Coordinates of C-alpha atoms and ligand atoms in Angstrom, one line a residue:
M168 CA -15.8 -44.1 -2.5
F169 CA -16.2 -43.5 1.3
K170 CA -14.0 -40.9 3.0
T171 CA -12.2 -41.9 6.1
R172 CA -12.7 -39.9 9.3
T173 CA -9.1 -38.6 8.9
A174 CA -9.8 -37.5 5.3
F175 CA -12.9 -35.6 6.6
F176 CA -10.9 -34.0 9.4
W177 CA -8.2 -32.8 7.0
E178 CA -10.8 -31.6 4.5
R179 CA -12.4 -29.6 7.3
V180 CA -9.1 -28.1 8.4
I181 CA -8.2 -27.1 4.9
L182 CA -11.6 -25.5 4.4
I183 CA -11.3 -23.6 7.7
L184 CA -7.8 -22.4 6.8
M185 CA -9.0 -21.3 3.4
V186 CA -11.8 -19.3 4.9
L187 CA -9.5 -17.8 7.5
F188 CA -7.0 -16.9 4.7
M189 CA -9.8 -15.2 2.7
Y190 CA -11.1 -13.4 5.8
S191 CA -7.7 -12.1 6.7
F192 CA -7.3 -10.6 3.2
D193 CA -11.0 -9.5 3.2
I194 CA -11.3 -11.0 -0.3
A195 CA -14.4 -11.2 -2.3
A196 CA -12.9 -10.3 -5.6
K197 CA -14.4 -10.5 -9.0
D198 CA -12.3 -13.2 -10.5
D199 CA -13.1 -13.7 -14.2
G200 CA -9.6 -14.2 -15.3
L201 CA -9.2 -10.7 -16.7
A202 CA -6.5 -8.3 -15.5
R203 CA -4.5 -11.0 -13.7
T204 CA -1.6 -8.6 -13.9
P205 CA -2.1 -4.8 -13.9
P206 CA -3.5 -3.7 -17.3
M207 CA -1.1 -2.0 -19.7
G208 CA -2.1 0.3 -22.6
W209 CA -2.4 3.9 -23.7
N210 CA -5.1 6.4 -22.9
S211 CA -5.8 9.6 -24.8
W212 CA -6.6 11.9 -21.8
N213 CA -3.2 13.0 -20.3
K214 CA -1.9 14.4 -23.6
F215 CA -5.0 15.3 -25.6
Q216 CA -7.9 15.7 -23.2
T217 CA -11.1 15.9 -25.4
D218 CA -9.1 16.8 -28.5
I219 CA -9.2 13.4 -30.1
S220 CA -10.1 12.2 -33.6
E221 CA -10.2 9.2 -35.8
Q222 CA -6.9 10.2 -37.4
K223 CA -5.1 10.7 -34.0
I224 CA -6.4 7.4 -32.7
K225 CA -5.5 5.5 -35.8
E226 CA -2.0 7.0 -35.8
S227 CA -1.6 6.2 -32.1
A228 CA -2.6 2.6 -32.8
D229 CA 0.0 2.5 -35.6
A230 CA 2.6 4.0 -33.2
M231 CA 1.9 1.4 -30.5
V232 CA 2.9 -1.3 -33.0
S233 CA 5.8 0.5 -34.7
S234 CA 7.3 1.7 -31.4
G235 CA 7.3 -1.8 -29.9
M236 CA 4.8 -0.7 -27.2
R237 CA 2.3 -3.4 -28.1
D238 CA 5.0 -6.1 -28.0
A239 CA 6.2 -4.8 -24.6
G240 CA 2.7 -5.5 -23.3
Y241 CA 0.7 -2.3 -23.9
V242 CA -2.4 -3.8 -25.5
Y243 CA -5.3 -1.6 -24.5
L244 CA -5.9 1.6 -26.5
V245 CA -8.4 3.6 -24.5
L246 CA -10.4 6.6 -25.8
D247 CA -11.1 8.8 -22.8
D248 CA -13.7 11.5 -22.5
G249 CA -14.6 13.5 -25.7
W250 CA -15.4 10.7 -28.2
M251 CA -19.2 11.0 -28.1
A252 CA -21.8 13.2 -29.5
K253 CA -23.4 15.9 -27.2
E254 CA -26.7 14.1 -27.4
R255 CA -27.8 10.4 -27.6
D256 CA -29.5 9.4 -30.9
I257 CA -33.3 9.2 -31.3
N258 CA -33.3 5.7 -29.8
G259 CA -31.4 6.9 -26.8
N260 CA -28.2 5.2 -27.8
L261 CA -24.7 6.7 -27.5
T262 CA -23.1 7.7 -30.7
A263 CA -19.7 9.1 -31.8
D264 CA -19.1 12.8 -32.3
L265 CA -19.2 12.6 -36.1
N266 CA -17.0 15.7 -36.4
K267 CA -14.2 13.8 -34.7
F268 CA -15.1 10.2 -35.7
P269 CA -17.0 10.5 -39.0
N270 CA -17.1 6.7 -39.4
G271 CA -18.3 5.9 -35.9
M272 CA -16.8 3.8 -33.2
K273 CA -17.1 0.3 -34.6
V274 CA -14.7 1.3 -37.3
I275 CA -12.3 2.6 -34.6
G276 CA -12.6 -0.6 -32.7
D277 CA -12.0 -2.7 -35.9
Y278 CA -8.9 -0.7 -36.6
I279 CA -7.5 -1.1 -33.1
H280 CA -8.2 -4.9 -33.3
S281 CA -6.6 -5.2 -36.7
K282 CA -3.4 -4.0 -35.1
G283 CA -3.5 -6.7 -32.5
L284 CA -4.6 -4.3 -29.8
K285 CA -7.6 -4.1 -27.6
F286 CA -10.2 -1.4 -27.6
G287 CA -11.0 0.7 -24.5
I288 CA -13.6 3.4 -24.1
Y289 CA -14.6 6.0 -21.5
E290 CA -18.0 6.5 -19.9
C291 CA -19.3 7.9 -16.6
R292 CA -21.9 6.7 -14.2
G293 CA -23.2 10.1 -13.6
Y294 CA -25.9 11.6 -15.9
K295 CA -23.1 13.3 -17.8
T296 CA -19.3 12.7 -18.1
C297 CA -16.8 14.9 -16.4
A298 CA -16.5 16.9 -19.7
G299 CA -20.3 17.3 -19.8
L300 CA -21.2 14.7 -22.4
P301 CA -24.0 12.1 -22.0
G302 CA -23.3 9.8 -19.0
S303 CA -24.7 6.3 -18.5
F304 CA -27.0 6.9 -15.6
N305 CA -30.2 5.1 -16.4
H306 CA -28.8 3.7 -19.6
E307 CA -26.4 1.1 -18.0
E308 CA -27.6 -2.0 -19.8
A309 CA -28.1 -0.3 -23.2
D310 CA -24.7 1.3 -23.1
M311 CA -22.9 -1.8 -22.1
N312 CA -24.6 -3.6 -25.1
T313 CA -23.6 -0.7 -27.4
F314 CA -20.0 -1.1 -26.2
A315 CA -20.1 -4.9 -26.7
S316 CA -21.5 -4.4 -30.2
W317 CA -18.5 -2.1 -31.0
G318 CA -16.1 -4.7 -29.8
V319 CA -15.0 -2.8 -26.7
D320 CA -12.6 -4.8 -24.4
Y321 CA -12.0 -2.2 -21.6
I322 CA -14.3 0.4 -20.0
K323 CA -13.1 3.3 -18.0
L324 CA -16.1 4.3 -15.9
D325 CA -15.8 7.7 -14.3
G326 CA -17.7 9.0 -11.2
C327 CA -18.5 12.6 -11.9
F328 CA -22.1 13.6 -10.8
A329 CA -22.7 10.1 -9.4
E330 CA -23.7 11.6 -6.1
Q331 CA -26.9 12.8 -7.9
N332 CA -27.9 9.2 -8.8
G333 CA -29.4 8.4 -5.4
R334 CA -27.8 4.9 -5.4
L335 CA -25.1 3.4 -3.2
S336 CA -21.9 3.1 -5.2
S337 CA -21.7 -0.7 -4.4
K338 CA -25.3 -1.1 -5.8
E339 CA -24.5 1.0 -8.9
L340 CA -21.3 -0.9 -9.8
A341 CA -23.1 -4.2 -9.3
I342 CA -25.5 -3.0 -12.1
Y343 CA -22.6 -2.3 -14.5
S344 CA -20.9 -5.6 -13.6
K345 CA -24.1 -7.6 -14.3
A346 CA -24.8 -5.6 -17.5
I347 CA -21.3 -6.3 -18.8
E348 CA -21.6 -10.0 -17.9
K349 CA -25.0 -10.1 -19.7
T350 CA -23.4 -8.9 -23.0
G351 CA -21.3 -12.1 -23.0
R352 CA -18.2 -10.0 -24.0
P353 CA -15.4 -10.0 -21.5
M354 CA -14.6 -6.4 -20.7
V355 CA -12.2 -5.0 -18.1
L356 CA -13.9 -2.5 -15.8
S357 CA -11.7 0.3 -14.7
I358 CA -13.3 2.6 -12.0
S359 CA -12.3 6.2 -12.0
D360 CA -13.6 7.1 -8.6
F361 CA -10.8 9.6 -7.8
G362 CA -10.2 9.1 -4.1
N363 CA -13.7 8.0 -3.2
G364 CA -12.6 5.0 -1.2
S365 CA -13.3 2.3 -3.8
W366 CA -10.7 -0.1 -2.3
A367 CA -12.6 0.1 0.9
W368 CA -16.2 -0.6 0.0
G369 CA -15.6 -3.5 -2.2
T370 CA -15.1 -2.3 -5.8
K371 CA -13.1 -5.4 -6.4
E372 CA -16.3 -7.5 -6.4
F373 CA -17.3 -5.6 -9.5
A374 CA -14.3 -4.1 -11.2
H375 CA -10.7 -4.9 -12.0
L376 CA -9.0 -1.6 -11.1
W377 CA -10.0 1.6 -9.3
R378 CA -8.4 5.0 -9.0
T379 CA -7.0 6.0 -5.6
S380 CA -6.2 9.6 -6.4
Y381 CA -7.4 12.8 -8.0
D382 CA -6.1 13.5 -11.4
I383 CA -2.4 13.3 -12.1
Y384 CA -0.5 16.2 -13.7
P385 CA 2.8 16.3 -15.6
D386 CA 4.7 17.4 -12.5
I387 CA 6.9 15.2 -10.3
E388 CA 5.1 16.5 -7.1
S389 CA 1.8 15.3 -8.6
V390 CA 3.4 12.0 -9.4
Y391 CA 4.7 11.6 -5.8
S392 CA 1.3 12.6 -4.5
C393 CA -0.6 10.0 -6.6
A394 CA 1.9 7.3 -5.7
N395 CA 1.4 8.2 -2.0
T396 CA -2.3 7.5 -2.2
T397 CA -1.6 3.9 -2.8
A398 CA 1.7 3.6 -0.9
G399 CA 1.3 6.1 1.9
S400 CA -1.2 7.4 4.4
T401 CA -2.8 10.1 2.2
V402 CA -6.1 8.2 1.9
I403 CA -6.0 5.6 4.6
H404 CA -4.9 5.1 8.2
P405 CA -1.1 4.9 8.5
A406 CA -1.4 1.5 10.2
F407 CA -2.3 -0.1 6.8
N408 CA 1.0 1.1 5.3
G409 CA -0.7 2.0 2.1
L410 CA -3.3 0.1 0.1
W411 CA -1.2 -3.0 -0.7
Q412 CA -3.6 -5.4 1.0
F413 CA -6.5 -4.5 -1.2
A414 CA -4.7 -5.4 -4.5
G415 CA -3.8 -8.7 -6.1
P416 CA -4.4 -10.6 -9.4
G417 CA -7.6 -9.4 -11.0
H418 CA -8.0 -6.2 -8.8
W419 CA -5.6 -3.3 -8.7
N420 CA -5.1 0.1 -7.0
D421 CA -4.8 2.6 -9.8
A422 CA -2.6 5.6 -9.0
D423 CA -3.8 7.1 -12.4
M424 CA -2.4 7.1 -15.9
L425 CA 1.2 7.7 -16.7
Q426 CA 2.8 11.1 -17.4
V427 CA 6.0 9.4 -18.6
G428 CA 7.1 11.5 -21.6
N429 CA 5.1 14.5 -20.4
L430 CA 7.4 15.2 -17.4
P431 CA 10.3 17.8 -17.7
N432 CA 13.1 15.2 -18.1
N433 CA 13.8 11.5 -18.5
N434 CA 15.1 11.2 -15.0
Q435 CA 11.7 12.1 -13.6
D436 CA 10.0 9.9 -16.3
K437 CA 12.1 7.0 -14.9
I438 CA 11.2 7.6 -11.3
H439 CA 7.5 7.7 -12.2
F440 CA 7.8 4.5 -14.1
S441 CA 9.7 2.8 -11.3
L442 CA 7.1 3.8 -8.8
W443 CA 4.2 2.6 -10.9
S444 CA 6.0 -0.7 -11.5
I445 CA 6.8 -1.4 -7.9
L446 CA 3.3 -0.4 -6.8
A447 CA 1.7 -2.8 -9.3
S448 CA -0.3 0.2 -10.6
P449 CA -1.8 -0.2 -14.1
L450 CA 0.6 1.1 -16.8
M451 CA -1.5 3.3 -19.1
A452 CA 0.8 5.5 -21.1
G453 CA -0.4 9.0 -21.5
N454 CA 2.1 10.7 -23.8
D455 CA 2.0 11.3 -27.6
I456 CA 3.4 8.0 -28.7
R457 CA 3.4 9.1 -32.3
T458 CA 6.2 11.6 -31.6
M459 CA 7.9 10.3 -28.5
S460 CA 11.7 10.4 -28.4
A461 CA 13.8 7.3 -28.5
D462 CA 14.6 7.8 -24.8
V463 CA 11.0 7.9 -23.7
R464 CA 10.3 4.8 -25.8
K465 CA 13.1 3.1 -24.1
I466 CA 11.8 4.0 -20.7
L467 CA 8.2 2.9 -21.4
T468 CA 9.4 -0.4 -22.9
A469 CA 12.2 -1.2 -20.3
P470 CA 11.7 -5.0 -20.1
E471 CA 13.0 -5.6 -16.6
V472 CA 11.1 -2.7 -15.1
I473 CA 7.9 -3.8 -16.8
A474 CA 8.5 -7.4 -15.5
V475 CA 8.4 -6.1 -11.9
N476 CA 5.0 -4.5 -12.5
Q477 CA 3.7 -7.6 -14.4
D478 CA 5.0 -10.2 -12.0
S479 CA 2.4 -13.0 -11.8
R480 CA 2.4 -13.0 -8.0
G481 CA 0.6 -9.7 -8.1
F482 CA 1.9 -8.4 -4.8
Q483 CA 1.7 -4.6 -4.6
G484 CA 5.0 -3.1 -3.3
Y485 CA 5.0 -1.3 0.0
K486 CA 7.3 1.0 1.9
V487 CA 9.8 -0.5 4.2
Y488 CA 11.6 2.7 5.1
E489 CA 10.8 6.4 5.0
N490 CA 12.8 9.3 6.6
K491 CA 13.2 12.9 5.4
G492 CA 12.1 12.1 1.9
Q493 CA 14.3 9.0 1.6
E494 CA 12.2 6.0 0.7
I495 CA 12.6 2.3 0.2
Y496 CA 9.9 0.1 -1.3
N497 CA 9.8 -3.7 -1.5
K498 CA 7.8 -6.0 -3.8
P499 CA 8.4 -9.7 -3.3
L500 CA 8.3 -11.4 -6.7
S501 CA 7.1 -14.9 -7.8
D502 CA 10.6 -16.2 -8.6
G503 CA 12.0 -15.9 -5.1
T504 CA 13.7 -12.5 -5.6
T505 CA 12.4 -9.1 -4.6
A506 CA 12.2 -5.8 -6.3
V507 CA 13.5 -2.8 -4.3
L508 CA 13.1 0.8 -5.1
I509 CA 15.4 3.3 -3.4
L510 CA 14.3 6.9 -3.9
N511 CA 15.5 10.3 -2.6
K512 CA 12.8 12.9 -2.6
G513 CA 14.6 15.0 0.0
D514 CA 16.7 18.1 -0.6
E515 CA 20.0 16.6 0.7
T516 CA 22.3 14.4 -1.3
T517 CA 22.6 11.2 0.7
D518 CA 23.5 7.5 0.9
I519 CA 20.5 5.3 1.4
T520 CA 20.9 1.7 2.7
V521 CA 18.5 -1.1 2.3
T522 CA 19.3 -3.9 4.8
W523 CA 18.3 -7.5 4.0
D524 CA 16.3 -7.4 7.3
M525 CA 13.9 -4.9 5.8
I526 CA 13.1 -7.1 2.8
G527 CA 13.1 -10.6 4.4
L528 CA 16.6 -11.8 3.3
K529 CA 19.8 -12.8 5.0
G530 CA 23.5 -13.2 4.2
K531 CA 25.0 -12.7 0.8
Q532 CA 22.6 -11.7 -2.0
K533 CA 22.8 -10.9 -5.6
V534 CA 21.9 -7.4 -6.6
R535 CA 20.8 -6.4 -10.1
D536 CA 20.2 -2.9 -11.5
L537 CA 17.0 -3.2 -13.5
W538 CA 17.4 0.0 -15.5
E539 CA 21.0 -0.7 -16.5
Q540 CA 20.1 -4.5 -16.8
K541 CA 23.4 -5.1 -15.0
D542 CA 24.4 -7.4 -12.1
L543 CA 26.1 -5.3 -9.5
G544 CA 27.5 -8.3 -7.6
K545 CA 26.8 -10.0 -4.3
F546 CA 26.3 -8.0 -1.1
K547 CA 26.3 -9.2 2.5
D548 CA 23.5 -8.0 4.8
F549 CA 22.8 -4.7 3.0
F550 CA 23.2 -2.6 -0.1
T551 CA 23.9 1.1 -0.1
A552 CA 22.8 3.4 -2.9
K553 CA 25.6 6.0 -2.8
A554 CA 25.2 9.8 -3.0
L555 CA 21.6 10.0 -4.3
S556 CA 20.7 13.6 -4.9
K557 CA 17.1 14.9 -4.9
H558 CA 14.9 13.0 -7.4
E559 CA 17.5 10.2 -7.9
H560 CA 16.6 6.6 -7.5
L561 CA 17.7 3.0 -8.1
L562 CA 15.4 0.1 -9.0
L563 CA 17.0 -3.2 -8.0
K564 CA 16.3 -6.9 -7.9
V565 CA 17.7 -8.7 -4.9
G566 CA 18.0 -12.4 -4.2
N567 CA 18.3 -15.6 -6.0
S568 CA 15.9 -16.5 -8.8
G569 CA 14.5 -20.0 -8.2
D570 CA 14.4 -19.7 -4.4
K571 CA 11.2 -20.1 -2.4
P572 CA 9.0 -16.9 -2.8
L573 CA 9.7 -14.5 0.0
P574 CA 6.8 -13.8 2.4
G575 CA 5.2 -10.3 2.2
P576 CA 4.0 -8.5 5.3
S577 CA 0.8 -9.6 7.1
P578 CA -2.3 -7.7 6.2
L579 CA -3.9 -5.7 9.0
P580 CA -6.3 -8.0 10.9
L581 CA -10.0 -7.2 10.3
E582 CA -10.7 -6.4 14.0
K583 CA -8.3 -3.5 13.8
Y584 CA -10.4 -1.7 11.2
S585 CA -13.9 -3.1 11.4
V586 CA -16.6 -3.5 14.0
T587 CA -16.3 -7.2 15.1
K588 CA -17.5 -7.3 18.7
N589 CA -20.7 -6.9 20.6
G590 CA -21.3 -3.9 22.8
T591 CA -19.7 -0.5 22.3
T592 CA -17.0 0.2 19.8
Y593 CA -15.5 3.7 19.8
L594 CA -14.6 4.6 16.3
S595 CA -11.5 6.3 17.5
D596 CA -10.3 2.8 18.6
L597 CA -10.6 1.5 15.0
Y598 CA -8.4 2.4 12.0
Y599 CA -10.3 4.4 9.4
I600 CA -10.3 2.7 6.0
M601 CA -10.4 5.9 4.0
K602 CA -9.8 9.5 4.5
Y603 CA -9.8 12.8 2.6
G604 CA -8.4 16.0 3.9
D605 CA -6.2 16.4 7.0
A606 CA -5.6 13.3 9.1
P607 CA -8.0 13.4 12.0
R608 CA -6.8 13.2 15.7
M609 CA -8.0 10.3 17.8
D610 CA -9.4 11.2 21.3
R611 CA -8.1 14.7 21.0
N612 CA -9.1 17.9 19.2
Y613 CA -7.2 18.7 16.0
K614 CA -4.7 20.8 18.1
N615 CA -4.0 17.7 20.2
D616 CA -5.8 19.2 23.3
T617 CA -8.7 17.7 25.1
I618 CA -11.9 17.7 23.0
S619 CA -14.1 20.5 24.4
I620 CA -17.6 21.6 23.2
Q621 CA -19.5 24.3 25.0
G622 CA -17.3 23.8 28.1
I623 CA -17.8 20.1 28.3
K624 CA -14.8 17.9 27.9
Y625 CA -14.7 14.5 26.3
T626 CA -12.0 11.8 26.6
K627 CA -13.1 9.9 23.5
G628 CA -13.8 11.2 20.0
I629 CA -12.3 12.4 16.7
G630 CA -10.9 15.9 16.1
C631 CA -11.0 17.3 12.6
R632 CA -10.0 20.4 10.8
N633 CA -11.6 22.1 7.8
S634 CA -13.2 19.8 5.2
S635 CA -12.6 16.1 5.9
R636 CA -14.1 12.8 5.2
I637 CA -13.4 9.6 7.2
M638 CA -14.8 6.2 6.4
Y639 CA -15.3 3.4 8.9
K640 CA -16.1 -0.2 8.2
L641 CA -19.1 -1.4 10.2
S642 CA -19.5 -4.7 8.3
G643 CA -23.2 -4.6 9.0
K644 CA -22.5 -5.4 12.6
A645 CA -23.7 -2.2 14.3
N646 CA -27.2 -1.2 15.3
R647 CA -26.8 2.4 16.5
F648 CA -24.4 5.2 15.7
Q649 CA -24.0 7.8 18.4
A650 CA -21.9 10.9 18.8
V651 CA -22.0 14.4 20.3
I652 CA -20.9 16.9 17.6
G653 CA -19.9 20.5 17.8
L654 CA -17.2 23.0 17.0
D655 CA -14.2 22.9 19.3
D656 CA -14.1 25.5 22.1
S657 CA -10.6 26.6 20.8
N658 CA -12.1 28.2 17.7
T659 CA -11.8 31.9 18.0
G660 CA -13.9 33.2 15.1
S661 CA -17.5 32.9 13.9
E662 CA -16.7 30.1 11.3
A663 CA -19.3 27.5 10.7
G664 CA -18.9 23.8 10.3
R665 CA -21.3 21.1 9.0
F666 CA -21.4 17.5 10.1
R667 CA -22.9 14.8 8.0
V668 CA -23.0 11.0 8.3
L669 CA -23.4 9.1 5.1
N670 CA -24.1 5.4 4.4
E671 CA -21.0 4.1 2.5
D672 CA -19.3 6.7 0.3
F673 CA -19.8 10.2 -1.0
F674 CA -20.9 9.2 -4.5
G675 CA -23.7 7.0 -3.1
H676 CA -24.8 10.0 -1.2
Q677 CA -27.2 8.5 1.3
V678 CA -27.3 11.0 4.1
L679 CA -28.2 9.5 7.4
F680 CA -27.6 12.7 9.4
D681 CA -27.0 16.4 8.6
S682 CA -26.3 19.0 11.2
G683 CA -26.6 22.0 8.9
N684 CA -24.2 24.8 9.6
L685 CA -23.1 25.0 13.3
T686 CA -21.3 27.9 14.8
K687 CA -19.3 27.9 18.1
D688 CA -22.1 29.4 20.1
K689 CA -24.4 26.5 19.2
A690 CA -24.9 23.8 21.8
A691 CA -23.4 20.4 21.1
V692 CA -25.8 18.2 19.0
K693 CA -26.5 14.6 20.0
I694 CA -26.7 12.0 17.3
D695 CA -28.3 8.6 17.7
I696 CA -29.2 7.0 14.4
D697 CA -30.0 3.5 13.2
V698 CA -27.2 1.9 11.2
K699 CA -28.5 -1.6 11.1
G700 CA -27.0 -3.6 8.2
I701 CA -24.8 -0.7 7.1
E702 CA -21.4 -1.8 5.8
F703 CA -19.6 1.6 6.0
V704 CA -20.2 5.0 7.4
L705 CA -18.6 8.2 6.1
L706 CA -18.2 11.0 8.5
M707 CA -18.1 14.3 6.7
F708 CA -17.0 17.6 8.3
E709 CA -17.1 20.7 6.1
G710 CA -15.8 24.1 7.0
R711 CA -13.0 26.6 6.5
K712 CA -10.4 27.4 9.1
V713 CA -12.5 25.6 11.7
L714 CA -12.0 22.7 14.2
G715 CA -14.9 20.3 14.6
N716 CA -15.3 17.3 17.0
W717 CA -17.1 14.0 16.7
A718 CA -17.1 13.6 20.5
D719 CA -17.8 10.3 22.0
V720 CA -18.4 8.8 18.5
K721 CA -19.2 5.1 18.8
V722 CA -21.4 2.3 17.4
I723 CA -23.5 0.0 19.5
T724 CA -23.8 -3.7 18.6
Q725 CA -26.3 -5.9 20.3
Ligands
GLA156 C1 -11.9 12.8 -14.7 C2 -10.9 11.6 -14.7 C3 -9.8 11.8 -15.8 C4 -10.5 11.9 -17.1 C5 -11.5 13.1 -17.1 C6 -12.3 13.1 -18.4 O1 -11.3 13.9 -14.3 O2 -10.3 11.5 -13.4 O3 -8.9 10.7 -15.8 O4 -11.1 10.7 -17.5 O5 -12.4 12.9 -16.0 O6 -13.3 14.1 -18.4

């Protein structure tokens, strides 16, 4: 059949719109149908660390069934670090630590499967795991085959020692992704890159979830800090309002495994669970489910709270209000309603009001309390959570089920955080896509004064303090990277600072420039390096109690 000119025209328009849509979300996700909603399961690390055994794992599998966890959606049972023997076998294959798992891993996998659960296992892309056991570096294909032969369904791949591999992280993960594909067995790939910027450099092409934080501890401040890596500006420029635009069906920001049941009280357990639910973070329980109390079980299996996390739209919740520790998060759901979390982290007891404006609604709206599973009534224009004291919260559902899905916010346009134009782009005019350490200052030194090195003042540049890493997205569009680096003239002591420029991320560890240790009496150093084809640069400044400047830092595109 011949297409009319109008049909061609509309086909073109639709194609262009699709491309623009993908471009605006910066999507190139691995979409193999796995992890369409955030993975749910249990992982051995938070409670047991390396102290695991066949008996403990089998008992935990039993408990996942008898407690109702499996039926609530927790299907992956993941053995974290500590399951393997100290050495590979004579053929170079990974084997179980026979003191802990006398019958090997296949038997464990079979047991887990016999309970209607899925089998997850831990490895590391370094030459050894974080606990010092054999890592997968240089054994990628063989190890993925071994896992497939044991019936593994989920791999947690850690990053310890990966900086010694001499391979870009993106190249390395492509190797794992291909090796997994080659086994023919579908396996979820969970990246444990603790704060290394995986969301930025494209892990979603290779993996289904990636860690955004360092390890979580059973302490509410640690819970808040992990949540803030994905919902705040701890690891990314504030203009992004968290990492929500990098998540969606099949690819998730992972704020780390749950400490629900390990926290000092059930109130904190609930806050933790509400935060992970609204942030669409994977729900990997980390308590001893064999002995958990009825209250903890109720929290972990709360159906309406889980439903928020598992909503098929896969929108990651984001903050719509933040002031003095009072926070409101919003997560538009697939049924036309929206989930709202109102949390008081501050010291003062206070009312917190969510207005319908903040969440894209108008007029009279139904409000339901998801923990109490109770309708609270209809409210016009706003809802006030009354007298919330420190560490109190409400998780609500607002709106009418069956209405048209509410729009979320717009993702930050690419030109705001990537090199897109010809000529000179000052990096201080772009939003960084990843940071570690104190937030840098744009076009000022860290103290907010004019950047000054050896008496010379600069109007453009980035001011840092102590150890910091900042990642910028070049998108392969720049030819040269130029800067003048040196310690700021305001430093009073003899502290030293070291400046390095890396291709991509820290674990890939391809150093393009290294200043060595610079002290204040050293002249500024000019950098002019080739960055042709490079997707990301990482600016590293290392020092203690010292201010350093990336003066005039820019890239040139021809
Ligand atoms: C790292 C990870 C943890 C855990 C341990 C195991 O610290 O971040 O989640 O897997 O390694 O050694």
